[in-house]
PDB file of C-alpha atoms and ligand atoms in Angstrom:
ATOM      1  CA  MET T   9      64.253  26.766  17.713  1.00  0.00           C
ATOM      2  CA  VAL T  10      63.128  23.416  19.079  1.00  0.00           C
ATOM      3  CA  ARG T  11      65.224  20.643  17.638  1.00  0.00           C
ATOM      4  CA  GLY T  12      63.578  18.200  15.262  1.00  0.00           C
ATOM      5  CA  LYS T  13      60.869  20.636  14.174  1.00  0.00           C
ATOM      6  CA  THR T  14      60.966  22.483  10.902  1.00  0.00           C
ATOM      7  CA  PRO T  15      59.599  26.018  10.885  1.00  0.00           C
ATOM      8  CA  ARG T  16      56.080  26.253   9.564  1.00  0.00           C
ATOM      9  CA  LYS T  17      55.242  28.428   6.622  1.00  0.00           C
ATOM     10  CA  PRO T  18      52.484  30.922   7.430  1.00  0.00           C
ATOM     11  CA  LEU T  19      49.150  29.657   6.158  1.00  0.00           C
ATOM     12  CA  ARG T  20      48.065  31.401   3.035  1.00  0.00           C
ATOM     13  CA  LYS T  21      44.383  32.157   2.655  1.00  0.00           C
ATOM     14  CA  ALA T  22      42.938  29.900   0.013  1.00  0.00           C
ATOM     15  CA  ALA T  23      41.572  31.850  -2.874  1.00  0.00           C
ATOM     16  CA  LYS T  24      37.801  31.545  -3.132  1.00  0.00           C
ATOM     17  CA  ALA T  25      36.835  29.107  -5.825  1.00  0.00           C
ATOM     18  CA  PRO T  26      34.586  30.763  -8.394  1.00  0.00           C
ATOM     19  CA  LYS T  27      30.995  29.508  -8.193  1.00  0.00           C
ATOM     20  CA  PRO T  28      30.231  27.219 -11.062  1.00  0.00           C
ATOM     21  CA  LYS T  29      27.803  28.972 -13.361  1.00  0.00           C
ATOM     22  CA  GLU T  30      25.427  25.998 -13.297  1.00  0.00           C
ATOM     23  CA  VAL T  31      25.079  26.115  -9.480  1.00  0.00           C
ATOM     24  CA  THR T  32      24.478  29.871  -9.479  1.00  0.00           C
ATOM     25  CA  ALA T  33      21.833  29.473 -12.143  1.00  0.00           C
ATOM     26  CA  LYS T  34      20.150  26.673 -10.202  1.00  0.00           C
ATOM     27  CA  ARG T  35      20.066  28.800  -7.032  1.00  0.00           C
ATOM     28  CA  ALA T  36      18.627  31.738  -8.889  1.00  0.00           C
ATOM     29  CA  GLY T  37      15.961  29.442 -10.311  1.00  0.00           C
ATOM     30  CA  LYS T  38      15.123  28.099  -6.849  1.00  0.00           C
ATOM     31  CA  THR T  39      14.886  31.606  -5.391  1.00  0.00           C
ATOM     32  CA  ALA T  40      12.605  32.627  -8.227  1.00  0.00           C
ATOM     33  CA  LEU T  41      10.503  29.515  -7.629  1.00  0.00           C
ATOM     34  CA  LEU T  42      10.191  30.248  -3.897  1.00  0.00           C
ATOM     35  CA  LYS T  43       9.328  33.877  -4.612  1.00  0.00           C
ATOM     36  CA  SER T  44       6.594  32.850  -7.024  1.00  0.00           C
ATOM     37  CA  TYR T  45       5.224  30.140  -4.692  1.00  0.00           C
ATOM     38  CA  ASN T  46       1.718  30.968  -3.565  1.00  0.00           C
ATOM     39  CA  PRO T  47       0.220  28.480  -1.101  1.00  0.00           C
ATOM     40  CA  LEU T  48      -3.246  29.839  -1.874  1.00  0.00           C
ATOM     41  CA  ALA T  49      -2.994  29.492  -5.662  1.00  0.00           C
ATOM     42  CA  PRO T  50      -6.283  28.030  -6.942  1.00  0.00           C
ATOM     43  CA  ALA T  51      -4.459  25.165  -8.694  1.00  0.00           C
ATOM     44  CA  ARG T  52      -2.789  24.134  -5.423  1.00  0.00           C
ATOM     45  CA  ILE T  53      -6.053  24.396  -3.466  1.00  0.00           C
ATOM     46  CA  ASN T  54      -7.821  22.281  -6.104  1.00  0.00           C
ATOM     47  CA  ASP T  55      -5.083  19.693  -5.897  1.00  0.00           C
ATOM     48  CA  ILE T  56      -5.418  19.534  -2.097  1.00  0.00           C
ATOM     49  CA  LEU T  57      -9.224  19.199  -2.346  1.00  0.00           C
ATOM     50  CA  GLN T  58      -9.007  16.487  -4.998  1.00  0.00           C
ATOM     51  CA  ARG T  59      -6.560  14.461  -2.951  1.00  0.00           C
ATOM     52  CA  LEU T  60      -8.765  14.826   0.141  1.00  0.00           C
ATOM     53  CA  ASP T  61     -11.731  13.604  -1.947  1.00  0.00           C
ATOM     54  CA  GLY T  62      -9.692  10.588  -2.996  1.00  0.00           C
ATOM     55  CA  LEU T  63      -8.650   9.853   0.571  1.00  0.00           C
ATOM     56  CA  TYR T  64     -11.937  10.527   2.377  1.00  0.00           C
ATOM     57  CA  PRO T  65     -14.725  10.414  -0.212  1.00  0.00           C
ATOM     58  CA  ASN T  66     -17.814   9.997   1.973  1.00  0.00           C
ATOM     59  CA  VAL T  67     -16.894  11.241   5.412  1.00  0.00           C
ATOM     60  CA  THR T  68     -19.536  12.660   7.711  1.00  0.00           C
ATOM     61  CA  CYS T  69     -19.713  13.903  11.264  1.00  0.00           C
ATOM     62  CA  ALA T  70     -18.199  11.371  13.666  1.00  0.00           C
ATOM     63  CA  LEU T  71     -20.540  12.353  16.531  1.00  0.00           C
ATOM     64  CA  HIS T  72     -23.554  10.031  16.655  1.00  0.00           C
ATOM     65  CA  HIS T  73     -26.885  11.868  16.638  1.00  0.00           C
ATOM     66  CA  LYS T  74     -30.489  11.470  15.509  1.00  0.00           C
ATOM     67  CA  SER T  75     -31.631  15.095  15.697  1.00  0.00           C
ATOM     68  CA  ALA T  76     -30.295  18.638  15.577  1.00  0.00           C
ATOM     69  CA  TRP T  77     -30.668  18.856  19.362  1.00  0.00           C
ATOM     70  CA  GLU T  78     -28.647  15.660  19.906  1.00  0.00           C
ATOM     71  CA  LEU T  79     -25.944  17.109  17.668  1.00  0.00           C
ATOM     72  CA  VAL T  80     -25.901  20.362  19.673  1.00  0.00           C
ATOM     73  CA  VAL T  81     -25.459  18.378  22.899  1.00  0.00           C
ATOM     74  CA  ALA T  82     -22.847  16.010  21.436  1.00  0.00           C
ATOM     75  CA  THR T  83     -20.827  18.927  20.050  1.00  0.00           C
ATOM     76  CA  ILE T  84     -20.903  20.779  23.375  1.00  0.00           C
ATOM     77  CA  LEU T  85     -19.707  17.570  25.081  1.00  0.00           C
ATOM     78  CA  SER T  86     -16.936  17.059  22.511  1.00  0.00           C
ATOM     79  CA  ALA T  87     -14.939  20.110  23.664  1.00  0.00           C
ATOM     80  CA  GLN T  88     -11.576  18.862  24.974  1.00  0.00           C
ATOM     81  CA  CYS T  89     -12.819  15.293  24.607  1.00  0.00           C
ATOM     82  CA  THR T  90     -12.640  12.587  21.940  1.00  0.00           C
ATOM     83  CA  ASP T  91     -15.649  11.825  19.751  1.00  0.00           C
ATOM     84  CA  VAL T  92     -15.279   8.171  20.747  1.00  0.00           C
ATOM     85  CA  ARG T  93     -15.812   9.075  24.409  1.00  0.00           C
ATOM     86  CA  VAL T  94     -18.785  11.325  23.574  1.00  0.00           C
ATOM     87  CA  ASN T  95     -20.343   8.509  21.527  1.00  0.00           C
ATOM     88  CA  MET T  96     -20.039   6.242  24.561  1.00  0.00           C
ATOM     89  CA  VAL T  97     -21.895   8.741  26.755  1.00  0.00           C
ATOM     90  CA  THR T  98     -24.689  10.050  24.504  1.00  0.00           C
ATOM     91  CA  PRO T  99     -26.790   6.861  23.924  1.00  0.00           C
ATOM     92  CA  GLY T 100     -27.481   6.511  27.667  1.00  0.00           C
ATOM     93  CA  LEU T 101     -27.910  10.270  28.042  1.00  0.00           C
ATOM     94  CA  PHE T 102     -30.544  10.571  25.305  1.00  0.00           C
ATOM     95  CA  ALA T 103     -32.348   7.456  26.542  1.00  0.00           C
ATOM     96  CA  LYS T 104     -32.630   9.089  29.966  1.00  0.00           C
ATOM     97  CA  TYR T 105     -33.488  12.595  28.670  1.00  0.00           C
ATOM     98  CA  PRO T 106     -35.045  12.195  25.214  1.00  0.00           C
ATOM     99  CA  THR T 107     -36.021  15.842  24.476  1.00  0.00           C
ATOM    100  CA  PRO T 108     -34.811  19.386  25.116  1.00  0.00           C
ATOM    101  CA  GLN T 109     -37.730  19.690  27.579  1.00  0.00           C
ATOM    102  CA  HIS T 110     -36.237  16.889  29.694  1.00  0.00           C
ATOM    103  CA  PHE T 111     -32.887  18.694  29.820  1.00  0.00           C
ATOM    104  CA  ALA T 112     -34.542  22.067  30.528  1.00  0.00           C
ATOM    105  CA  ALA T 113     -36.270  20.613  33.581  1.00  0.00           C
ATOM    106  CA  LEU T 114     -32.919  19.657  35.151  1.00  0.00           C
ATOM    107  CA  GLU T 115     -30.603  21.664  37.329  1.00  0.00           C
ATOM    108  CA  PRO T 116     -27.071  21.581  35.888  1.00  0.00           C
ATOM    109  CA  GLU T 117     -25.883  19.568  38.921  1.00  0.00           C
ATOM    110  CA  ASP T 118     -28.390  16.833  38.051  1.00  0.00           C
ATOM    111  CA  LEU T 119     -26.676  16.327  34.709  1.00  0.00           C
ATOM    112  CA  GLU T 120     -23.106  16.306  35.954  1.00  0.00           C
ATOM    113  CA  PRO T 121     -22.866  12.578  36.855  1.00  0.00           C
ATOM    114  CA  ASP T 122     -24.094  11.560  33.384  1.00  0.00           C
ATOM    115  CA  ILE T 123     -21.442  13.525  31.491  1.00  0.00           C
ATOM    116  CA  ARG T 124     -18.588  13.494  34.003  1.00  0.00           C
ATOM    117  CA  SER T 125     -16.386  11.268  31.833  1.00  0.00           C
ATOM    118  CA  THR T 126     -16.308  13.854  29.008  1.00  0.00           C
ATOM    119  CA  GLY T 127     -14.350  16.306  31.189  1.00  0.00           C
ATOM    120  CA  PHE T 128     -15.182  19.908  32.120  1.00  0.00           C
ATOM    121  CA  PHE T 129     -18.552  18.479  33.173  1.00  0.00           C
ATOM    122  CA  ARG T 130     -19.633  21.407  35.356  1.00  0.00           C
ATOM    123  CA  ASN T 131     -19.384  23.950  32.542  1.00  0.00           C
ATOM    124  CA  LYS T 132     -20.783  21.491  30.019  1.00  0.00           C
ATOM    125  CA  SER T 133     -23.794  20.759  32.280  1.00  0.00           C
ATOM    126  CA  LYS T 134     -24.510  24.480  32.564  1.00  0.00           C
ATOM    127  CA  SER T 135     -24.234  24.892  28.788  1.00  0.00           C
ATOM    128  CA  VAL T 136     -26.494  21.947  27.920  1.00  0.00           C
ATOM    129  CA  VAL T 137     -29.225  22.844  30.435  1.00  0.00           C
ATOM    130  CA  GLY T 138     -28.932  26.544  29.503  1.00  0.00           C
ATOM    131  CA  ALA T 139     -29.155  25.744  25.777  1.00  0.00           C
ATOM    132  CA  ALA T 140     -32.242  23.559  26.346  1.00  0.00           C
ATOM    133  CA  ARG T 141     -33.978  26.311  28.348  1.00  0.00           C
ATOM    134  CA  LYS T 142     -33.149  28.973  25.749  1.00  0.00           C
ATOM    135  CA  LEU T 143     -34.373  26.709  22.958  1.00  0.00           C
ATOM    136  CA  ILE T 144     -37.737  26.311  24.681  1.00  0.00           C
ATOM    137  CA  ALA T 145     -38.040  29.950  25.735  1.00  0.00           C
ATOM    138  CA  ASP T 146     -37.092  31.529  22.395  1.00  0.00           C
ATOM    139  CA  PHE T 147     -37.354  28.953  19.609  1.00  0.00           C
ATOM    140  CA  GLY T 148     -40.324  26.760  20.434  1.00  0.00           C
ATOM    141  CA  GLY T 149     -38.025  23.893  21.412  1.00  0.00           C
ATOM    142  CA  GLN T 150     -36.630  23.675  17.846  1.00  0.00           C
ATOM    143  CA  VAL T 151     -32.958  24.122  17.009  1.00  0.00           C
ATOM    144  CA  PRO T 152     -32.805  27.151  14.662  1.00  0.00           C
ATOM    145  CA  ASP T 153     -31.030  26.810  11.298  1.00  0.00           C
ATOM    146  CA  ASP T 154     -29.551  30.271  11.591  1.00  0.00           C
ATOM    147  CA  MET T 155     -26.052  31.223  12.723  1.00  0.00           C
ATOM    148  CA  ASP T 156     -27.017  34.334  14.732  1.00  0.00           C
ATOM    149  CA  LYS T 157     -29.809  32.507  16.549  1.00  0.00           C
ATOM    150  CA  LEU T 158     -27.625  29.494  17.294  1.00  0.00           C
ATOM    151  CA  LEU T 159     -24.981  31.774  18.778  1.00  0.00           C
ATOM    152  CA  THR T 160     -27.509  32.947  21.406  1.00  0.00           C
ATOM    153  CA  LEU T 161     -27.587  29.441  22.936  1.00  0.00           C
ATOM    154  CA  PRO T 162     -25.348  29.085  25.996  1.00  0.00           C
ATOM    155  CA  GLY T 163     -22.232  27.034  25.213  1.00  0.00           C
ATOM    156  CA  VAL T 164     -22.668  27.429  21.447  1.00  0.00           C
ATOM    157  CA  ALA T 165     -19.895  29.294  19.608  1.00  0.00           C
ATOM    158  CA  ARG T 166     -19.174  29.317  15.880  1.00  0.00           C
ATOM    159  CA  LYS T 167     -17.590  25.855  15.886  1.00  0.00           C
ATOM    160  CA  THR T 168     -20.695  24.176  17.323  1.00  0.00           C
ATOM    161  CA  ALA T 169     -23.006  26.323  15.193  1.00  0.00           C
ATOM    162  CA  ASN T 170     -21.082  25.394  12.033  1.00  0.00           C
ATOM    163  CA  VAL T 171     -21.206  21.684  12.949  1.00  0.00           C
ATOM    164  CA  VAL T 172     -24.999  21.840  13.388  1.00  0.00           C
ATOM    165  CA  LEU T 173     -25.641  24.022  10.338  1.00  0.00           C
ATOM    166  CA  GLY T 174     -23.392  21.912   8.096  1.00  0.00           C
ATOM    167  CA  SER T 175     -24.000  18.371   9.322  1.00  0.00           C
ATOM    168  CA  TRP T 176     -27.699  18.587  10.193  1.00  0.00           C
ATOM    169  CA  PHE T 177     -29.124  21.369   8.032  1.00  0.00           C
ATOM    170  CA  GLY T 178     -26.670  21.034   5.110  1.00  0.00           C
ATOM    171  CA  LYS T 179     -26.001  24.780   5.231  1.00  0.00           C
ATOM    172  CA  ALA T 180     -22.495  26.002   4.440  1.00  0.00           C
ATOM    173  CA  VAL T 181     -22.425  29.176   6.507  1.00  0.00           C
ATOM    174  CA  GLY T 182     -18.832  28.815   7.691  1.00  0.00           C
ATOM    175  CA  VAL T 183     -16.042  26.295   8.193  1.00  0.00           C
ATOM    176  CA  VAL T 184     -15.732  24.216  11.359  1.00  0.00           C
ATOM    177  CA  VAL T 185     -12.400  25.044  13.000  1.00  0.00           C
ATOM    178  CA  ASP T 186     -11.567  22.471  15.650  1.00  0.00           C
ATOM    179  CA  THR T 187      -8.118  21.475  16.853  1.00  0.00           C
ATOM    180  CA  HIS T 188      -7.433  19.341  13.732  1.00  0.00           C
ATOM    181  CA  VAL T 189      -8.576  21.995  11.250  1.00  0.00           C
ATOM    182  CA  HIS T 190      -6.539  24.575  13.182  1.00  0.00           C
ATOM    183  CA  ARG T 191      -3.327  22.507  13.030  1.00  0.00           C
ATOM    184  CA  ILE T 192      -3.604  21.185   9.490  1.00  0.00           C
ATOM    185  CA  SER T 193      -4.687  24.490   7.905  1.00  0.00           C
ATOM    186  CA  ARG T 194      -1.469  25.966   9.247  1.00  0.00           C
ATOM    187  CA  ARG T 195       0.619  23.007   8.124  1.00  0.00           C
ATOM    188  CA  LEU T 196      -0.825  23.294   4.625  1.00  0.00           C
ATOM    189  CA  GLU T 197      -0.284  27.094   4.655  1.00  0.00           C
ATOM    190  CA  LEU T 198      -3.969  27.850   4.159  1.00  0.00           C
ATOM    191  CA  THR T 199      -3.634  30.311   7.025  1.00  0.00           C
ATOM    192  CA  THR T 200      -0.925  31.878   9.140  1.00  0.00           C
ATOM    193  CA  ASN T 201      -3.367  32.811  11.896  1.00  0.00           C
ATOM    194  CA  ASP T 202      -3.701  31.194  15.285  1.00  0.00           C
ATOM    195  CA  ASP T 203      -7.115  32.488  16.272  1.00  0.00           C
ATOM    196  CA  PRO T 204      -9.969  30.115  15.247  1.00  0.00           C
ATOM    197  CA  GLY T 205     -12.169  33.028  14.085  1.00  0.00           C
ATOM    198  CA  LYS T 206      -9.433  34.355  11.801  1.00  0.00           C
ATOM    199  CA  ILE T 207      -8.560  30.857  10.559  1.00  0.00           C
ATOM    200  CA  GLU T 208     -12.212  30.351   9.629  1.00  0.00           C
ATOM    201  CA  GLN T 209     -12.213  33.617   7.669  1.00  0.00           C
ATOM    202  CA  ASP T 210      -9.021  32.579   5.833  1.00  0.00           C
ATOM    203  CA  LEU T 211     -10.491  29.181   4.962  1.00  0.00           C
ATOM    204  CA  MET T 212     -13.723  30.759   3.759  1.00  0.00           C
ATOM    205  CA  LYS T 213     -11.657  32.828   1.334  1.00  0.00           C
ATOM    206  CA  ALA T 214      -9.392  29.976   0.212  1.00  0.00           C
ATOM    207  CA  ILE T 215     -11.897  27.098  -0.120  1.00  0.00           C
ATOM    208  CA  PRO T 216     -14.914  27.217  -2.459  1.00  0.00           C
ATOM    209  CA  GLN T 217     -18.153  27.453  -0.450  1.00  0.00           C
ATOM    210  CA  ASN T 218     -19.584  24.221  -1.874  1.00  0.00           C
ATOM    211  CA  LYS T 219     -16.655  22.407  -0.220  1.00  0.00           C
ATOM    212  CA  TRP T 220     -16.801  24.011   3.240  1.00  0.00           C
ATOM    213  CA  ILE T 221     -18.816  21.229   4.921  1.00  0.00           C
ATOM    214  CA  LEU T 222     -16.950  18.293   3.391  1.00  0.00           C
ATOM    215  CA  PHE T 223     -13.537  19.963   3.748  1.00  0.00           C
ATOM    216  CA  SER T 224     -13.799  20.230   7.528  1.00  0.00           C
ATOM    217  CA  HIS T 225     -14.990  16.599   7.858  1.00  0.00           C
ATOM    218  CA  GLN T 226     -12.093  15.475   5.645  1.00  0.00           C
ATOM    219  CA  ILE T 227      -9.489  17.494   7.527  1.00  0.00           C
ATOM    220  CA  ILE T 228     -10.791  16.216  10.876  1.00  0.00           C
ATOM    221  CA  HIS T 229     -10.447  12.636   9.615  1.00  0.00           C
ATOM    222  CA  HIS T 230      -6.994  13.420   8.202  1.00  0.00           C
ATOM    223  CA  GLY T 231      -5.988  14.807  11.596  1.00  0.00           C
ATOM    224  CA  ARG T 232      -7.042  11.593  13.286  1.00  0.00           C
ATOM    225  CA  SER T 233      -5.545   9.123  10.818  1.00  0.00           C
ATOM    226  CA  LEU T 234      -2.387  10.638   9.292  1.00  0.00           C
ATOM    227  CA  CYS T 235      -1.727  14.276  10.106  1.00  0.00           C
ATOM    228  CA  ILE T 236      -1.699  13.703  13.840  1.00  0.00           C
ATOM    229  CA  ALA T 237      -0.400  16.402  16.170  1.00  0.00           C
ATOM    230  CA  ARG T 238       2.845  14.723  17.147  1.00  0.00           C
ATOM    231  CA  LYS T 239       4.819  12.867  14.496  1.00  0.00           C
ATOM    232  CA  PRO T 240       2.462  13.137  11.529  1.00  0.00           C
ATOM    233  CA  LYS T 241       2.653  10.110   9.221  1.00  0.00           C
ATOM    234  CA  CYS T 242       3.986  12.091   6.255  1.00  0.00           C
ATOM    235  CA  VAL T 243       5.497   9.066   4.532  1.00  0.00           C
ATOM    236  CA  ASP T 244       1.966   7.668   4.083  1.00  0.00           C
ATOM    237  CA  CYS T 245       0.288  10.997   3.275  1.00  0.00           C
ATOM    238  CA  PRO T 246      -1.027  11.545  -0.269  1.00  0.00           C
ATOM    239  CA  LEU T 247      -0.714  15.320   0.257  1.00  0.00           C
ATOM    240  CA  GLU T 248       2.987  15.033   1.000  1.00  0.00           C
ATOM    241  CA  ASN T 249       4.461  16.744  -2.056  1.00  0.00           C
ATOM    242  CA  LEU T 250       2.051  19.677  -1.622  1.00  0.00           C
ATOM    243  CA  CYS T 251       2.922  20.106   2.047  1.00  0.00           C
ATOM    244  CA  HIS T 252       5.810  22.232   3.299  1.00  0.00           C
ATOM    245  CA  ALA T 253       5.078  22.017   7.021  1.00  0.00           C
ATOM    246  CA  ALA T 254       8.064  22.750   9.229  1.00  0.00           C
ATOM    247  CA  ASP T 255       7.286  19.774  11.472  1.00  0.00           C
ATOM    248  CA  LYS T 256       6.974  17.148   8.742  1.00  0.00           C
ATOM    249  CA  THR T 257       8.539  13.823   9.624  1.00  0.00           C
ATOM    250  CA  TRP T 258       9.530  13.038   6.031  1.00  0.00           C
ATOM    251  CA  SER T 259       9.690  15.275   3.007  1.00  0.00           C
ATOM    252  CA  THR T 260      10.400  15.353  -0.708  1.00  0.00           C
ATOM    253  CA  VAL T 261       9.968  19.143  -0.873  1.00  0.00           C
ATOM    254  CA  ASP T 262      11.401  22.175   0.907  1.00  0.00           C
ATOM    255  CA  MET T 263       9.909  22.734   4.353  1.00  0.00           C
ATOM    256  CA  HIS T 264       8.793  26.289   5.229  1.00  0.00           C
ATOM    257  CA  LYS T 265       9.242  27.771   8.660  1.00  0.00           C
ATOM    258  CA  GLY T 266       5.924  29.585   8.321  1.00  0.00           C
ATOM    259  CA  ALA T 267       4.004  26.373   7.691  1.00  0.00           C
ATOM    260  CA  GLN T 268       3.406  24.659  10.991  1.00  0.00           C
TER     261      GLN T 268
HETATM  262  S1  SF4 P 302       2.674  15.623   4.698  1.00  0.00           S
HETATM  263 FE1  SF4 P 302       2.657  15.293   6.918  1.00  0.00          FE
HETATM  264  S2  SF4 P 302       2.342  17.309   7.836  1.00  0.00           S
HETATM  265 FE2  SF4 P 302       1.762  17.447   5.656  1.00  0.00          FE
HETATM  266  S3  SF4 P 302      -0.436  17.073   5.569  1.00  0.00           S
HETATM  267 FE3  SF4 P 302       0.557  15.105   5.242  1.00  0.00          FE
HETATM  268  S4  SF4 P 302       0.747  14.171   7.283  1.00  0.00           S
HETATM  269 FE4  SF4 P 302       0.306  16.367   7.565  1.00  0.00          FE
END
C-alpha cells in the first residue's frame, strides 16, 4: 500500500432513478402528437396558403414581358440566371427582334452576343431560335395555350409551359417548379421528392387548383426574400411555427430530418 492514500471503496452502480410519471406522460403525449402529425393535413395547407396571401397578396411574374412570346423567351433565358439579369437583357433584345418571325430568321449564333450575359447562351440561342421557327411552322406564329403543344417547342419543358399558361393565359394546368419552389416545398414538407416532375405532382395534389398560379409566384418571392437557400431568415418568417425544416436557422417547433 502506498503511504498516505486510503484504499478506495469499489464504486457501486447507482440505482436508476424511476422516471417521474409526469415526464413519461409528457413524452407519450409528444410521441402521439408526432405520430398524428400530417404535413399535408388540409388545415395546415390552408394555414400556409393564408399566411402566404398575407405576406405576398398581389405577386405576379417577375419576368418583364408584353406578350406570350416575350414570356416564352424570358423564361428560357431565366434558366440558371436571375430574373433581374434577364430583365436587363430583354428590353434591348425585343427592340432589336420584335416578333417571333425576326427570331426565326436568325441563326442561333447571331443571337448569342445579345444573350451572352444570361449564361448558357449557346443552348439558349438554339432554344429561342428553334422555338420561334416551330411557332411559325406549326402554330401560325402564335404561342399555343395548350400544355402538349407548348412542350413541342424546343427549350420548353413543363416549368416554362406552366409559367406561360399561368401568367399569360391564366390557365392553371400545373404548378411551376423552379429552384425556389423545389427547395421550399421540401422545407414545408409538401413533398419528399427531389425530381421536379414528381414535386409538381405532389403539389397538384396538396394545393387546391385555384391556388396553383398564385402559390408558385408567392413561393418564388418567399424564396428570394426570406426562405433563401443558405441561412433562411426564419426569425422573420410568418410561416415559422408551421415549418419543421431541418435547416431552419431559428425555431419554436421541433425540426424534422425529412423536411429540408
Ligand atoms: S421558417 Fe425558415 S425554413 Fe421555414 S419557411 Fe420560413 S424561412 Fe423557410
